[in-house]
Each structure stands twice: as structure tokens, then as C-alpha cells.
Short mmCIF file of C-alpha atoms in Angstrom, two decimals:
data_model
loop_
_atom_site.label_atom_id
_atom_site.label_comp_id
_atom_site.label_asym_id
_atom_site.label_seq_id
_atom_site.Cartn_x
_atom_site.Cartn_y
_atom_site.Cartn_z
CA UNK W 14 -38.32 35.49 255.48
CA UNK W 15 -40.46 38.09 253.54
CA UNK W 16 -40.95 40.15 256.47
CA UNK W 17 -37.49 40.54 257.33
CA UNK W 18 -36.71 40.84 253.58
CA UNK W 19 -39.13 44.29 253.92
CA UNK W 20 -38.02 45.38 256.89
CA UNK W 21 -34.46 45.59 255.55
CA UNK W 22 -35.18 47.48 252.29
CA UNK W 23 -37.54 49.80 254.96
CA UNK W 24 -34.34 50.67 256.58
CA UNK W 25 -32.22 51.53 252.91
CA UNK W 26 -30.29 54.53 253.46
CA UNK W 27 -31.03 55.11 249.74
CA UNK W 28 -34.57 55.23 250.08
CA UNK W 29 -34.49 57.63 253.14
CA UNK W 30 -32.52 59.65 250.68
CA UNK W 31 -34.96 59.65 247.94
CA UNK W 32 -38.06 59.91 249.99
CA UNK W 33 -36.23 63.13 250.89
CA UNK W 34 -35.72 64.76 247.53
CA UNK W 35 -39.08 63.14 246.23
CA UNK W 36 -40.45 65.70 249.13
CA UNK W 37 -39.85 68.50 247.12
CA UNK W 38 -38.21 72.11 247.77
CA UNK W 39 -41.36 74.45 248.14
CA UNK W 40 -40.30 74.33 252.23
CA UNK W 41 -36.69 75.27 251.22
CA UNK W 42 -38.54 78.21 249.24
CA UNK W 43 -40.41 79.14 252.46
CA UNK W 44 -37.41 79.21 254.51
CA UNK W 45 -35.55 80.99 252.60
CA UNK W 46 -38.36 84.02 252.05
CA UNK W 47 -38.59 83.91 255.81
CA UNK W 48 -34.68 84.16 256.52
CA UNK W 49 -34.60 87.01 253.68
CA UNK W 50 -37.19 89.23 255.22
CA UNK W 51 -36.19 88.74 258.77
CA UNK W 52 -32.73 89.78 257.57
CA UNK W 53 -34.70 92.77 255.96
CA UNK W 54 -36.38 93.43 259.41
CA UNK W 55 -32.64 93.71 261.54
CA UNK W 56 -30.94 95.67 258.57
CA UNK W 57 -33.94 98.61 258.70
CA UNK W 58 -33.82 98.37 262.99
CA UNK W 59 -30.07 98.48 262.81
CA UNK W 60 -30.63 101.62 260.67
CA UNK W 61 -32.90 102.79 262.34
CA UNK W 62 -30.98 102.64 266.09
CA UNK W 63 -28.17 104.37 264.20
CA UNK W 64 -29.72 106.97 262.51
CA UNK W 65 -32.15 108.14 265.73
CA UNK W 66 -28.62 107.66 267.94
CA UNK W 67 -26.45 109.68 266.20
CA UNK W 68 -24.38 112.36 268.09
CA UNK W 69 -22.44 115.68 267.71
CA UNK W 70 -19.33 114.06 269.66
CA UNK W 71 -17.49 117.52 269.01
CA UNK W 72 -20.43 119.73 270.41
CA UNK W 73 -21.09 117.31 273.57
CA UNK W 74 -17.54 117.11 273.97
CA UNK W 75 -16.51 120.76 273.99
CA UNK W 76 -20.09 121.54 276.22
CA UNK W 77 -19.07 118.97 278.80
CA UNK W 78 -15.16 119.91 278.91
CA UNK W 79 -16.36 123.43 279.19
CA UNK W 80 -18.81 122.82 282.22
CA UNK W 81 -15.81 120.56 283.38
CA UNK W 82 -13.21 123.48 283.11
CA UNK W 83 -15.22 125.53 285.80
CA UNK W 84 -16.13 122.98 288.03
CA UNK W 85 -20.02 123.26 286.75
CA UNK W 86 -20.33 119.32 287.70
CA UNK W 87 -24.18 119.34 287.20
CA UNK W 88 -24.26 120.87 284.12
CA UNK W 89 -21.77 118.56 282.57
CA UNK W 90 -24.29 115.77 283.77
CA UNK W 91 -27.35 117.85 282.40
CA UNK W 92 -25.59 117.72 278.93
CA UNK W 93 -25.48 114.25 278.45
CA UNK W 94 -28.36 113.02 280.68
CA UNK W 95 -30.91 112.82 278.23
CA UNK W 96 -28.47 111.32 275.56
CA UNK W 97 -29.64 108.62 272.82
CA UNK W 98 -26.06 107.73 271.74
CA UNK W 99 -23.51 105.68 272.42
CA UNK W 100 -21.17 108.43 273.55
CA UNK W 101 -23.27 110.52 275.44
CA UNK W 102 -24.81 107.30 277.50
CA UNK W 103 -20.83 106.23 278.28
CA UNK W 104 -20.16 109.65 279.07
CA UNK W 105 -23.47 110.15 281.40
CA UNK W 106 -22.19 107.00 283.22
CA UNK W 107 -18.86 107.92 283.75
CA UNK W 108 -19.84 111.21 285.08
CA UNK W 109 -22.21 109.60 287.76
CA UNK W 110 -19.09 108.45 289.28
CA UNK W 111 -16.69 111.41 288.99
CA UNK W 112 -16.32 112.37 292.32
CA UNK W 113 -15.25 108.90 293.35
CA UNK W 114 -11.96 109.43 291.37
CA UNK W 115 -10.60 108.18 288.24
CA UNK W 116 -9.97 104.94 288.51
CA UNK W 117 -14.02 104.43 289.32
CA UNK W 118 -14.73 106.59 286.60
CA UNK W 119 -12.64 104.11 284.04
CA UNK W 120 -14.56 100.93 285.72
CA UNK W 121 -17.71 102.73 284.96
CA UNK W 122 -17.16 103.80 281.46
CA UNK W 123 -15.65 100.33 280.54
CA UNK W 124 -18.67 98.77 281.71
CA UNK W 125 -21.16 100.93 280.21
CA UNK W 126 -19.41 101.08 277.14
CA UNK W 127 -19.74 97.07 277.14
CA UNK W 128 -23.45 97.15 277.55
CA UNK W 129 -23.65 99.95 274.93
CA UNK W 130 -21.70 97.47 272.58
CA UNK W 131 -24.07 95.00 273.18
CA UNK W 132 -26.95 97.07 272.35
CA UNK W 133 -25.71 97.90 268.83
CA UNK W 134 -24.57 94.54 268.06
CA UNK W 135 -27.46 92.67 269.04
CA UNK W 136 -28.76 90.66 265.46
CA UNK W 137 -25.32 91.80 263.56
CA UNK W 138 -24.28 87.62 264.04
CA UNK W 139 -27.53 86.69 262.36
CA UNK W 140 -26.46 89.02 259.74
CA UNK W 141 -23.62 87.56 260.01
CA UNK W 142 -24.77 83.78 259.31
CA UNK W 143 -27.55 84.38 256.69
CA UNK W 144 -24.43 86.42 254.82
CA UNK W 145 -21.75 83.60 255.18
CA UNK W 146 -24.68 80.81 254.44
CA UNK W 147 -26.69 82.67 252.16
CA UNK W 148 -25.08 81.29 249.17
CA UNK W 149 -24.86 77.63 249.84
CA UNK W 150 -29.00 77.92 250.13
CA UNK W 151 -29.33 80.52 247.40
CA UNK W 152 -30.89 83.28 249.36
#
């Protein structure tokens, strides 16, 4: 009877409960440095990958409709091949498939523009989370 007795108060929901808090919180204190400074880490690459990207759209823009305007094909290329950006990687795309008309030239762009996306939004949803949870762990 005395073994079933202990085996019972070995399953107590209570006592699972305080053997939890009686743990203590230093492990909450480690996960919570280690969330903060990898949130640290994506915020200075994410400035970093928009800082080194940046791009005179109004310059690249006017270069390439210029080269455009005189049916200079290769030097509208040679402006944006060795592009960092966003715009100018879209643009170097959609250019590769100018001569195949527009409608391949929108398929292009649309899909390079979707793998530029993806490029500057990788680690913005564990921003995202840490932001939204943040609180409720008080980080």
C-alpha cells in the first residue's frame, strides 16, 4: 500500500510544478542574453546589407534609359552588371531577357525581384518574434 501511496504523490502535478520553479531562473537569464545578442547580430547584418546595397536609382535609371534610347543594349547591361542592390540586380535580370520581348522580361523581373525579397528579409521574422515575445520574457 506504501508503494503505491509514493508512487501517486511521485506523479503530483503540484510537485512537477514546484520542482520546476525550485530549479531556479539563471537558464531563463542565459536564454534571454543569448536571444538579445543574436537579435544584436541580425539588426547590425541587416544594416550592414543595406548600407553596402544602397543605390542611385535616379543615376542607374537615367544611364540605362539613355543606353536604351539608342539601342546601346550592352551598355545598358554593363551598367547594372556589377550591381549590389536590389534595383540594379532586378534590373540586370530583366535585361538578360530583353530581346525575348516583354512579357519574358516581366516573368524575369518578377522572379528576381522575389529572390531579391527574400534576401533582405531573411532574419526580419526572428526580429519579428523576439519583438512580439520579448516582453512576456523580459528581454
Amino acid at each position: 500500500m506504501q508503494h503505491t501511496e509514493t508512487a501517486a504523490e511521485g506523479l503530483s502535478l503540484i510537485k512537477v510544478f514546484l520542482g520546476l520553479a525550485n530549479m531556479g531562473a539563471e537558464w531563463v537569464m542565459w536564454l534571454m542574453i543569448a536571444m538579445g545578442f543574436l537579435g544584436a547580430v541580425v539588426v547590425f547584418e541587416r544594416m550592414w546589407l543595406l548600407t553596402t546595397t544602397g543605390v542611385d536609382v535616379t543615376r542607374v535609371a537615367r544611364s540605362v534609359l539613355k543606353a536604351l534610347k539608342v539601342g546601346d543594349l550592352e551598355k545598358a547591361r554593363q551598367v547594372v552588371a556589377t550591381g549590389k542592390g536590389m534595383e540594379e540586380r532586378v534590373l540586370s535580370d530583366a535585361l538578360g531577357a530583353y530581346e525575348e520581348g516583354p512579357e519574358s522580361v516581366e516573368e524575369v523581373a518578377s522572379a528576381s525581384l522575389i529572390r531579391e525579397r527574400q534576401r533582405y528579409d531573411r532574419s526580419v521574422a526572428y526580429l519579428g518574434t523576439v519583438g512580439s515575445n520579448g516582453p512576456f520574457i523580459g528581454l
